[in-house]
Amino acid sequence: MRFRRRKPRPLGRSVMPVADDVVVVRPALRRRGIYLLPNLFTMAALFAGFFAIVQAMNQRFETAAIAIFVAMVLDGMDGRVARLTNTQSAFGEQLDSLSDMTSFGVAPALVMYEWILSGLGRWGWAGAFVYCACAAARLARFNANLGVVDKRFFQGLPSPAAAALIAGFVWLAIDNKFHIKDAAMPWVAFGFTVYAGLTMVSSAPFYSGKSFHVGRSVPFWAMVVVIVLIFVVSSDPPIALFTLFCCYAVSGYVYWAWR
């Protein structure tokens, strides 16, 4: 009696016998998962943006503006948490882009429109749409240029900073009881909205801060600057935050002209 020796089973594959001398080899299925910790921050930022939209629909514009700032903080944390814990993934990158479009593209445009731009008629919704469309184009360009542009600078105003500029203006006007019924106020808001949108798709370089590492040693004066900034922001958050992001929103053009 003759016996046929079967070939040894290769590792990582499932072997299914069909006949005495025929062997079918199928690749083993691998389970793929997602990293929970950084994606929790991304989902929290998405919730803050959705919450801002709901509050704007309920005419609670100050709460909506604060929610956009909360979304901005959470969005800045998810990437750093992913890098610190070495949990970057393609899924996380796509989820972050979709969250940014909601929190920093749709939410600021809707908040600004519901608050003051609706009184301008078609000019109002056109200005809000320009901002929303530019945010989408800016995020698409950012994803397409990953690994191509200089990591020290953003190409165009980043969408969280543009959203903070819009939300800061809303928060500042409500906190200081500006008269939004004045003829000039809607057009000032329109100008801020269009400027933020067009600056997002510009080629002006804005400092990204990605070259700064938490674990790196810094001089003593840097700690003093941080303490002063915390004091200034906490003393009057609407004025301090709006002034800070106004300076950042023009810094790219200043650096571009200087260079």
PDB file of C-alpha atoms in Angstrom:
ATOM      1  CA  MET A   1       0.000   0.000   0.000  1.00  0.00           C
ATOM      2  CA  ARG A   2       1.323   3.450  -1.005  1.00  0.00           C
ATOM      3  CA  PHE A   3       0.855   6.568   1.099  1.00  0.00           C
ATOM      4  CA  ARG A   4       1.079  10.185  -0.158  1.00  0.00           C
ATOM      5  CA  ARG A   5       2.789  12.630   2.151  1.00  0.00           C
ATOM      6  CA  ARG A   6       0.880  15.844   2.479  1.00  0.00           C
ATOM      7  CA  LYS A   7       2.775  19.116   2.387  1.00  0.00           C
ATOM      8  CA  PRO A   8       3.183  20.814   5.781  1.00  0.00           C
ATOM      9  CA  ARG A   9       0.593  23.441   6.542  1.00  0.00           C
ATOM     10  CA  PRO A  10       1.922  26.986   6.054  1.00  0.00           C
ATOM     11  CA  LEU A  11       1.667  29.256   9.081  1.00  0.00           C
ATOM     12  CA  GLY A  12      -1.109  31.859   9.105  1.00  0.00           C
ATOM     13  CA  ARG A  13      -3.310  29.934   6.645  1.00  0.00           C
ATOM     14  CA  SER A  14      -6.262  27.605   6.989  1.00  0.00           C
ATOM     15  CA  VAL A  15      -6.094  24.296   5.120  1.00  0.00           C
ATOM     16  CA  MET A  16      -9.238  22.583   3.906  1.00  0.00           C
ATOM     17  CA  PRO A  17      -8.885  18.977   2.614  1.00  0.00           C
ATOM     18  CA  VAL A  18     -11.109  18.132  -0.364  1.00  0.00           C
ATOM     19  CA  ALA A  19      -9.848  14.736  -1.500  1.00  0.00           C
ATOM     20  CA  ASP A  20      -7.033  12.343  -0.707  1.00  0.00           C
ATOM     21  CA  ASP A  21      -4.528  14.116  -2.924  1.00  0.00           C
ATOM     22  CA  VAL A  22      -6.058  17.600  -3.293  1.00  0.00           C
ATOM     23  CA  VAL A  23      -5.563  20.368  -0.729  1.00  0.00           C
ATOM     24  CA  VAL A  24      -7.233  23.802  -0.907  1.00  0.00           C
ATOM     25  CA  VAL A  25      -5.427  26.616   0.885  1.00  0.00           C
ATOM     26  CA  ARG A  26      -7.353  29.733   1.966  1.00  0.00           C
ATOM     27  CA  PRO A  27      -5.813  32.822   3.586  1.00  0.00           C
ATOM     28  CA  ALA A  28      -6.719  33.160   7.252  1.00  0.00           C
ATOM     29  CA  LEU A  29      -8.945  36.086   8.137  1.00  0.00           C
ATOM     30  CA  ARG A  30      -7.336  38.764  10.306  1.00  0.00           C
ATOM     31  CA  ARG A  31      -9.350  40.798  12.733  1.00  0.00           C
ATOM     32  CA  ARG A  32      -8.913  44.510  12.418  1.00  0.00           C
ATOM     33  CA  GLY A  33      -9.710  46.905  15.243  1.00  0.00           C
ATOM     34  CA  ILE A  34      -9.617  50.613  15.981  1.00  0.00           C
ATOM     35  CA  TYR A  35      -7.879  52.508  18.737  1.00  0.00           C
ATOM     36  CA  LEU A  36     -10.396  53.683  21.286  1.00  0.00           C
ATOM     37  CA  LEU A  37      -8.639  56.481  23.200  1.00  0.00           C
ATOM     38  CA  PRO A  38      -7.882  59.044  20.426  1.00  0.00           C
ATOM     39  CA  ASN A  39     -11.188  58.326  18.692  1.00  0.00           C
ATOM     40  CA  LEU A  40     -13.052  59.097  21.921  1.00  0.00           C
ATOM     41  CA  PHE A  41     -11.614  62.628  21.814  1.00  0.00           C
ATOM     42  CA  THR A  42     -12.619  62.917  18.152  1.00  0.00           C
ATOM     43  CA  MET A  43     -16.172  61.813  18.894  1.00  0.00           C
ATOM     44  CA  ALA A  44     -16.332  64.255  21.797  1.00  0.00           C
ATOM     45  CA  ALA A  45     -15.272  67.076  19.442  1.00  0.00           C
ATOM     46  CA  LEU A  46     -17.949  65.962  16.980  1.00  0.00           C
ATOM     47  CA  PHE A  47     -20.544  66.021  19.751  1.00  0.00           C
ATOM     48  CA  ALA A  48     -19.487  69.555  20.743  1.00  0.00           C
ATOM     49  CA  GLY A  49     -19.944  70.716  17.142  1.00  0.00           C
ATOM     50  CA  PHE A  50     -23.361  69.057  16.920  1.00  0.00           C
ATOM     51  CA  PHE A  51     -24.296  70.596  20.262  1.00  0.00           C
ATOM     52  CA  ALA A  52     -23.343  74.038  18.902  1.00  0.00           C
ATOM     53  CA  ILE A  53     -25.702  73.538  15.953  1.00  0.00           C
ATOM     54  CA  VAL A  54     -28.564  72.510  18.242  1.00  0.00           C
ATOM     55  CA  GLN A  55     -27.984  75.501  20.527  1.00  0.00           C
ATOM     56  CA  ALA A  56     -27.938  77.879  17.549  1.00  0.00           C
ATOM     57  CA  MET A  57     -31.300  76.492  16.422  1.00  0.00           C
ATOM     58  CA  ASN A  58     -32.588  77.200  19.924  1.00  0.00           C
ATOM     59  CA  GLN A  59     -31.288  80.816  19.783  1.00  0.00           C
ATOM     60  CA  ARG A  60     -28.648  80.172  22.476  1.00  0.00           C
ATOM     61  CA  PHE A  61     -25.758  81.639  20.534  1.00  0.00           C
ATOM     62  CA  GLU A  62     -23.362  82.233  23.415  1.00  0.00           C
ATOM     63  CA  THR A  63     -23.567  78.575  24.422  1.00  0.00           C
ATOM     64  CA  ALA A  64     -23.088  77.593  20.769  1.00  0.00           C
ATOM     65  CA  ALA A  65     -19.939  79.721  20.505  1.00  0.00           C
ATOM     66  CA  ILE A  66     -18.477  78.206  23.681  1.00  0.00           C
ATOM     67  CA  ALA A  67     -19.232  74.702  22.363  1.00  0.00           C
ATOM     68  CA  ILE A  68     -17.165  75.441  19.238  1.00  0.00           C
ATOM     69  CA  PHE A  69     -14.217  76.423  21.437  1.00  0.00           C
ATOM     70  CA  VAL A  70     -14.649  73.172  23.384  1.00  0.00           C
ATOM     71  CA  ALA A  71     -14.614  71.251  20.105  1.00  0.00           C
ATOM     72  CA  MET A  72     -11.398  73.039  19.144  1.00  0.00           C
ATOM     73  CA  VAL A  73      -9.690  71.975  22.394  1.00  0.00           C
ATOM     74  CA  LEU A  74     -10.812  68.368  22.010  1.00  0.00           C
ATOM     75  CA  ASP A  75      -9.718  68.306  18.377  1.00  0.00           C
ATOM     76  CA  GLY A  76      -6.254  69.459  19.373  1.00  0.00           C
ATOM     77  CA  MET A  77      -6.005  66.709  21.973  1.00  0.00           C
ATOM     78  CA  ASP A  78      -6.928  63.694  19.841  1.00  0.00           C
ATOM     79  CA  GLY A  79      -3.933  63.996  17.524  1.00  0.00           C
ATOM     80  CA  ARG A  80      -1.464  64.522  20.356  1.00  0.00           C
ATOM     81  CA  VAL A  81      -2.933  61.605  22.319  1.00  0.00           C
ATOM     82  CA  ALA A  82      -2.607  59.392  19.230  1.00  0.00           C
ATOM     83  CA  ARG A  83       1.039  60.373  18.760  1.00  0.00           C
ATOM     84  CA  LEU A  84       1.929  60.012  22.443  1.00  0.00           C
ATOM     85  CA  THR A  85       0.324  56.567  22.676  1.00  0.00           C
ATOM     86  CA  ASN A  86       1.416  55.511  19.161  1.00  0.00           C
ATOM     87  CA  THR A  87      -2.184  54.770  18.157  1.00  0.00           C
ATOM     88  CA  GLN A  88      -2.408  56.579  14.809  1.00  0.00           C
ATOM     89  CA  SER A  89      -4.602  54.910  12.218  1.00  0.00           C
ATOM     90  CA  ALA A  90      -6.139  55.631   8.816  1.00  0.00           C
ATOM     91  CA  PHE A  91      -9.584  55.276  10.383  1.00  0.00           C
ATOM     92  CA  GLY A  92      -8.746  57.942  12.948  1.00  0.00           C
ATOM     93  CA  GLU A  93      -7.540  60.341  10.251  1.00  0.00           C
ATOM     94  CA  GLN A  94     -10.754  59.998   8.245  1.00  0.00           C
ATOM     95  CA  LEU A  95     -12.927  60.294  11.342  1.00  0.00           C
ATOM     96  CA  ASP A  96     -11.036  63.416  12.388  1.00  0.00           C
ATOM     97  CA  SER A  97     -11.633  65.047   8.994  1.00  0.00           C
ATOM     98  CA  LEU A  98     -15.364  64.350   9.123  1.00  0.00           C
ATOM     99  CA  SER A  99     -15.535  65.672  12.677  1.00  0.00           C
ATOM    100  CA  ASP A 100     -13.674  68.837  11.649  1.00  0.00           C
ATOM    101  CA  MET A 101     -16.095  69.442   8.789  1.00  0.00           C
ATOM    102  CA  THR A 102     -19.032  69.307  11.191  1.00  0.00           C
ATOM    103  CA  SER A 103     -17.518  71.217  14.105  1.00  0.00           C
ATOM    104  CA  PHE A 104     -15.468  73.801  12.196  1.00  0.00           C
ATOM    105  CA  GLY A 105     -17.225  73.943   8.837  1.00  0.00           C
ATOM    106  CA  VAL A 106     -20.970  73.526   9.245  1.00  0.00           C
ATOM    107  CA  ALA A 107     -21.416  74.626  12.871  1.00  0.00           C
ATOM    108  CA  PRO A 108     -19.738  78.093  12.661  1.00  0.00           C
ATOM    109  CA  ALA A 109     -21.511  78.908   9.385  1.00  0.00           C
ATOM    110  CA  LEU A 110     -24.901  77.958  10.813  1.00  0.00           C
ATOM    111  CA  VAL A 111     -24.286  79.787  14.105  1.00  0.00           C
ATOM    112  CA  MET A 112     -23.284  82.979  12.309  1.00  0.00           C
ATOM    113  CA  TYR A 113     -26.221  82.754   9.891  1.00  0.00           C
ATOM    114  CA  GLU A 114     -28.806  82.120  12.579  1.00  0.00           C
ATOM    115  CA  TRP A 115     -27.352  84.858  14.780  1.00  0.00           C
ATOM    116  CA  ILE A 116     -27.059  87.790  12.386  1.00  0.00           C
ATOM    117  CA  LEU A 117     -26.512  86.927   8.706  1.00  0.00           C
ATOM    118  CA  SER A 118     -30.113  85.879   8.098  1.00  0.00           C
ATOM    119  CA  GLY A 119     -31.064  89.567   8.085  1.00  0.00           C
ATOM    120  CA  LEU A 120     -29.007  90.130   4.915  1.00  0.00           C
ATOM    121  CA  GLY A 121     -31.160  87.877   2.788  1.00  0.00           C
ATOM    122  CA  ARG A 122     -29.322  86.071   0.010  1.00  0.00           C
ATOM    123  CA  TRP A 123     -26.072  87.815   0.930  1.00  0.00           C
ATOM    124  CA  GLY A 124     -26.302  86.258   4.372  1.00  0.00           C
ATOM    125  CA  TRP A 125     -26.664  82.651   3.300  1.00  0.00           C
ATOM    126  CA  ALA A 126     -24.151  83.220   0.482  1.00  0.00           C
ATOM    127  CA  GLY A 127     -21.545  84.376   2.998  1.00  0.00           C
ATOM    128  CA  ALA A 128     -22.266  81.401   5.266  1.00  0.00           C
ATOM    129  CA  PHE A 129     -22.010  79.022   2.305  1.00  0.00           C
ATOM    130  CA  VAL A 130     -18.681  80.538   1.203  1.00  0.00           C
ATOM    131  CA  TYR A 131     -17.289  79.770   4.652  1.00  0.00           C
ATOM    132  CA  CYS A 132     -18.697  76.219   4.668  1.00  0.00           C
ATOM    133  CA  ALA A 133     -17.466  75.448   1.135  1.00  0.00           C
ATOM    134  CA  CYS A 134     -14.000  76.835   1.854  1.00  0.00           C
ATOM    135  CA  ALA A 135     -13.775  74.705   5.006  1.00  0.00           C
ATOM    136  CA  ALA A 136     -14.541  71.582   2.947  1.00  0.00           C
ATOM    137  CA  ALA A 137     -11.997  72.539   0.283  1.00  0.00           C
ATOM    138  CA  ARG A 138      -9.370  73.315   2.924  1.00  0.00           C
ATOM    139  CA  LEU A 139      -9.805  69.923   4.621  1.00  0.00           C
ATOM    140  CA  ALA A 140      -9.680  68.099   1.280  1.00  0.00           C
ATOM    141  CA  ARG A 141      -6.465  69.918   0.312  1.00  0.00           C
ATOM    142  CA  PHE A 142      -4.950  69.172   3.711  1.00  0.00           C
ATOM    143  CA  ASN A 143      -5.628  65.432   3.327  1.00  0.00           C
ATOM    144  CA  ALA A 144      -4.280  65.423  -0.226  1.00  0.00           C
ATOM    145  CA  ASN A 145      -1.056  67.235   0.753  1.00  0.00           C
ATOM    146  CA  LEU A 146      -0.122  65.083   3.754  1.00  0.00           C
ATOM    147  CA  GLY A 147       3.605  64.440   3.656  1.00  0.00           C
ATOM    148  CA  VAL A 148       4.160  67.056   0.947  1.00  0.00           C
ATOM    149  CA  VAL A 149       4.033  70.464   2.632  1.00  0.00           C
ATOM    150  CA  ASP A 150       6.258  71.749   5.431  1.00  0.00           C
ATOM    151  CA  LYS A 151       4.932  70.389   8.729  1.00  0.00           C
ATOM    152  CA  ARG A 152       5.963  73.545  10.556  1.00  0.00           C
ATOM    153  CA  PHE A 153       3.293  75.567   8.738  1.00  0.00           C
ATOM    154  CA  PHE A 154      -0.290  75.096   7.618  1.00  0.00           C
ATOM    155  CA  GLN A 155      -1.142  76.033   4.051  1.00  0.00           C
ATOM    156  CA  GLY A 156      -3.972  78.448   4.697  1.00  0.00           C
ATOM    157  CA  LEU A 157      -5.754  79.189   7.958  1.00  0.00           C
ATOM    158  CA  PRO A 158      -6.585  75.902   9.751  1.00  0.00           C
ATOM    159  CA  SER A 159     -10.311  75.266  10.094  1.00  0.00           C
ATOM    160  CA  PRO A 160     -10.298  75.190  13.949  1.00  0.00           C
ATOM    161  CA  ALA A 161      -8.721  78.663  14.033  1.00  0.00           C
ATOM    162  CA  ALA A 162     -11.226  79.948  11.452  1.00  0.00           C
ATOM    163  CA  ALA A 163     -14.085  78.546  13.534  1.00  0.00           C
ATOM    164  CA  ALA A 164     -12.607  80.146  16.672  1.00  0.00           C
ATOM    165  CA  LEU A 165     -12.506  83.497  14.852  1.00  0.00           C
ATOM    166  CA  ILE A 166     -16.216  83.236  14.019  1.00  0.00           C
ATOM    167  CA  ALA A 167     -17.228  81.882  17.429  1.00  0.00           C
ATOM    168  CA  GLY A 168     -15.068  84.480  19.177  1.00  0.00           C
ATOM    169  CA  PHE A 169     -16.815  87.305  17.342  1.00  0.00           C
ATOM    170  CA  VAL A 170     -20.239  85.938  18.308  1.00  0.00           C
ATOM    171  CA  TRP A 171     -19.216  85.446  21.932  1.00  0.00           C
ATOM    172  CA  LEU A 172     -17.617  88.914  22.113  1.00  0.00           C
ATOM    173  CA  ALA A 173     -20.668  90.661  20.651  1.00  0.00           C
ATOM    174  CA  ILE A 174     -23.141  88.879  22.943  1.00  0.00           C
ATOM    175  CA  ASP A 175     -21.030  89.269  26.089  1.00  0.00           C
ATOM    176  CA  ASN A 176     -20.537  92.999  25.489  1.00  0.00           C
ATOM    177  CA  LYS A 177     -24.152  93.505  24.328  1.00  0.00           C
ATOM    178  CA  PHE A 178     -23.362  94.874  20.888  1.00  0.00           C
ATOM    179  CA  HIS A 179     -26.364  96.269  19.030  1.00  0.00           C
ATOM    180  CA  ILE A 180     -26.749  93.715  16.275  1.00  0.00           C
ATOM    181  CA  LYS A 181     -29.700  95.634  14.878  1.00  0.00           C
ATOM    182  CA  ASP A 182     -27.343  98.373  13.688  1.00  0.00           C
ATOM    183  CA  ALA A 183     -27.019  98.549   9.927  1.00  0.00           C
ATOM    184  CA  ALA A 184     -23.252  98.002   9.993  1.00  0.00           C
ATOM    185  CA  MET A 185     -23.126  94.969  12.309  1.00  0.00           C
ATOM    186  CA  PRO A 186     -24.467  92.355   9.848  1.00  0.00           C
ATOM    187  CA  TRP A 187     -21.962  93.498   7.242  1.00  0.00           C
ATOM    188  CA  VAL A 188     -19.105  93.367   9.749  1.00  0.00           C
ATOM    189  CA  ALA A 189     -20.118  89.793  10.546  1.00  0.00           C
ATOM    190  CA  PHE A 190     -20.354  89.078   6.819  1.00  0.00           C
ATOM    191  CA  GLY A 191     -16.814  90.391   6.353  1.00  0.00           C
ATOM    192  CA  PHE A 192     -15.423  88.225   9.152  1.00  0.00           C
ATOM    193  CA  THR A 193     -17.173  85.154   7.758  1.00  0.00           C
ATOM    194  CA  VAL A 194     -15.951  85.609   4.194  1.00  0.00           C
ATOM    195  CA  TYR A 195     -12.442  86.540   5.342  1.00  0.00           C
ATOM    196  CA  ALA A 196     -12.182  83.406   7.480  1.00  0.00           C
ATOM    197  CA  GLY A 197     -13.441  81.251   4.609  1.00  0.00           C
ATOM    198  CA  LEU A 198     -11.153  82.647   1.927  1.00  0.00           C
ATOM    199  CA  THR A 199      -8.135  82.612   4.237  1.00  0.00           C
ATOM    200  CA  MET A 200      -8.635  78.883   4.773  1.00  0.00           C
ATOM    201  CA  VAL A 201      -8.093  78.221   1.044  1.00  0.00           C
ATOM    202  CA  SER A 202      -5.267  80.723   0.646  1.00  0.00           C
ATOM    203  CA  SER A 203      -1.622  79.728   0.365  1.00  0.00           C
ATOM    204  CA  ALA A 204      -0.501  81.882   3.292  1.00  0.00           C
ATOM    205  CA  PRO A 205       1.678  79.936   5.773  1.00  0.00           C
ATOM    206  CA  PHE A 206       0.349  79.754   9.334  1.00  0.00           C
ATOM    207  CA  TYR A 207       2.505  78.355  12.114  1.00  0.00           C
ATOM    208  CA  SER A 208       1.289  74.877  13.026  1.00  0.00           C
ATOM    209  CA  GLY A 209       3.000  74.303  16.376  1.00  0.00           C
ATOM    210  CA  LYS A 210       3.726  70.672  15.440  1.00  0.00           C
ATOM    211  CA  SER A 211       7.440  71.241  15.987  1.00  0.00           C
ATOM    212  CA  PHE A 212       6.763  71.932  19.671  1.00  0.00           C
ATOM    213  CA  HIS A 213       7.158  68.854  21.886  1.00  0.00           C
ATOM    214  CA  VAL A 214       5.868  68.671  25.434  1.00  0.00           C
ATOM    215  CA  GLY A 215       8.842  66.639  26.612  1.00  0.00           C
ATOM    216  CA  ARG A 216      11.406  69.132  25.346  1.00  0.00           C
ATOM    217  CA  SER A 217      13.038  71.483  27.854  1.00  0.00           C
ATOM    218  CA  VAL A 218      12.170  75.183  27.528  1.00  0.00           C
ATOM    219  CA  PRO A 219      13.687  78.334  29.090  1.00  0.00           C
ATOM    220  CA  PHE A 220      12.187  79.800  32.241  1.00  0.00           C
ATOM    221  CA  TRP A 221      10.634  82.772  30.433  1.00  0.00           C
ATOM    222  CA  ALA A 222       8.447  80.391  28.429  1.00  0.00           C
ATOM    223  CA  MET A 223       6.729  79.287  31.644  1.00  0.00           C
ATOM    224  CA  VAL A 224       6.199  82.959  32.569  1.00  0.00           C
ATOM    225  CA  VAL A 225       4.578  83.612  29.176  1.00  0.00           C
ATOM    226  CA  VAL A 226       2.213  80.670  29.653  1.00  0.00           C
ATOM    227  CA  ILE A 227       1.194  81.932  33.096  1.00  0.00           C
ATOM    228  CA  VAL A 228       0.550  85.428  31.723  1.00  0.00           C
ATOM    229  CA  LEU A 229      -1.552  84.017  28.863  1.00  0.00           C
ATOM    230  CA  ILE A 230      -3.636  81.955  31.288  1.00  0.00           C
ATOM    231  CA  PHE A 231      -4.234  85.043  33.422  1.00  0.00           C
ATOM    232  CA  VAL A 232      -5.188  87.212  30.433  1.00  0.00           C
ATOM    233  CA  VAL A 233      -7.583  84.640  28.979  1.00  0.00           C
ATOM    234  CA  SER A 234      -9.231  83.912  32.327  1.00  0.00           C
ATOM    235  CA  SER A 235      -9.723  87.610  33.100  1.00  0.00           C
ATOM    236  CA  ASP A 236     -11.983  88.190  30.074  1.00  0.00           C
ATOM    237  CA  PRO A 237     -12.250  85.120  27.808  1.00  0.00           C
ATOM    238  CA  PRO A 238     -14.318  86.662  24.953  1.00  0.00           C
ATOM    239  CA  ILE A 239     -12.014  89.638  24.412  1.00  0.00           C
ATOM    240  CA  ALA A 240      -8.790  87.691  24.987  1.00  0.00           C
ATOM    241  CA  LEU A 241      -9.684  84.742  22.734  1.00  0.00           C
ATOM    242  CA  PHE A 242     -11.060  86.914  19.939  1.00  0.00           C
ATOM    243  CA  THR A 243      -7.956  89.150  20.006  1.00  0.00           C
ATOM    244  CA  LEU A 244      -5.665  86.112  20.054  1.00  0.00           C
ATOM    245  CA  PHE A 245      -7.290  84.483  17.038  1.00  0.00           C
ATOM    246  CA  CYS A 246      -7.509  87.777  15.154  1.00  0.00           C
ATOM    247  CA  CYS A 247      -3.742  88.094  15.512  1.00  0.00           C
ATOM    248  CA  TYR A 248      -3.269  84.503  14.366  1.00  0.00           C
ATOM    249  CA  ALA A 249      -5.642  85.008  11.399  1.00  0.00           C
ATOM    250  CA  VAL A 250      -3.434  87.797  10.018  1.00  0.00           C
ATOM    251  CA  SER A 251      -0.074  86.296  11.033  1.00  0.00           C
ATOM    252  CA  GLY A 252       0.095  84.142   7.920  1.00  0.00           C
ATOM    253  CA  TYR A 253      -0.214  87.125   5.588  1.00  0.00           C
ATOM    254  CA  VAL A 254       2.346  89.094   7.613  1.00  0.00           C
ATOM    255  CA  TYR A 255       4.844  86.235   7.480  1.00  0.00           C
ATOM    256  CA  TRP A 256       4.097  85.689   3.779  1.00  0.00           C
ATOM    257  CA  ALA A 257       4.791  89.360   2.991  1.00  0.00           C
ATOM    258  CA  TRP A 258       7.937  89.401   5.150  1.00  0.00           C
ATOM    259  CA  ARG A 259       9.328  86.245   3.563  1.00  0.00           C
TER     260      ARG A 259
END
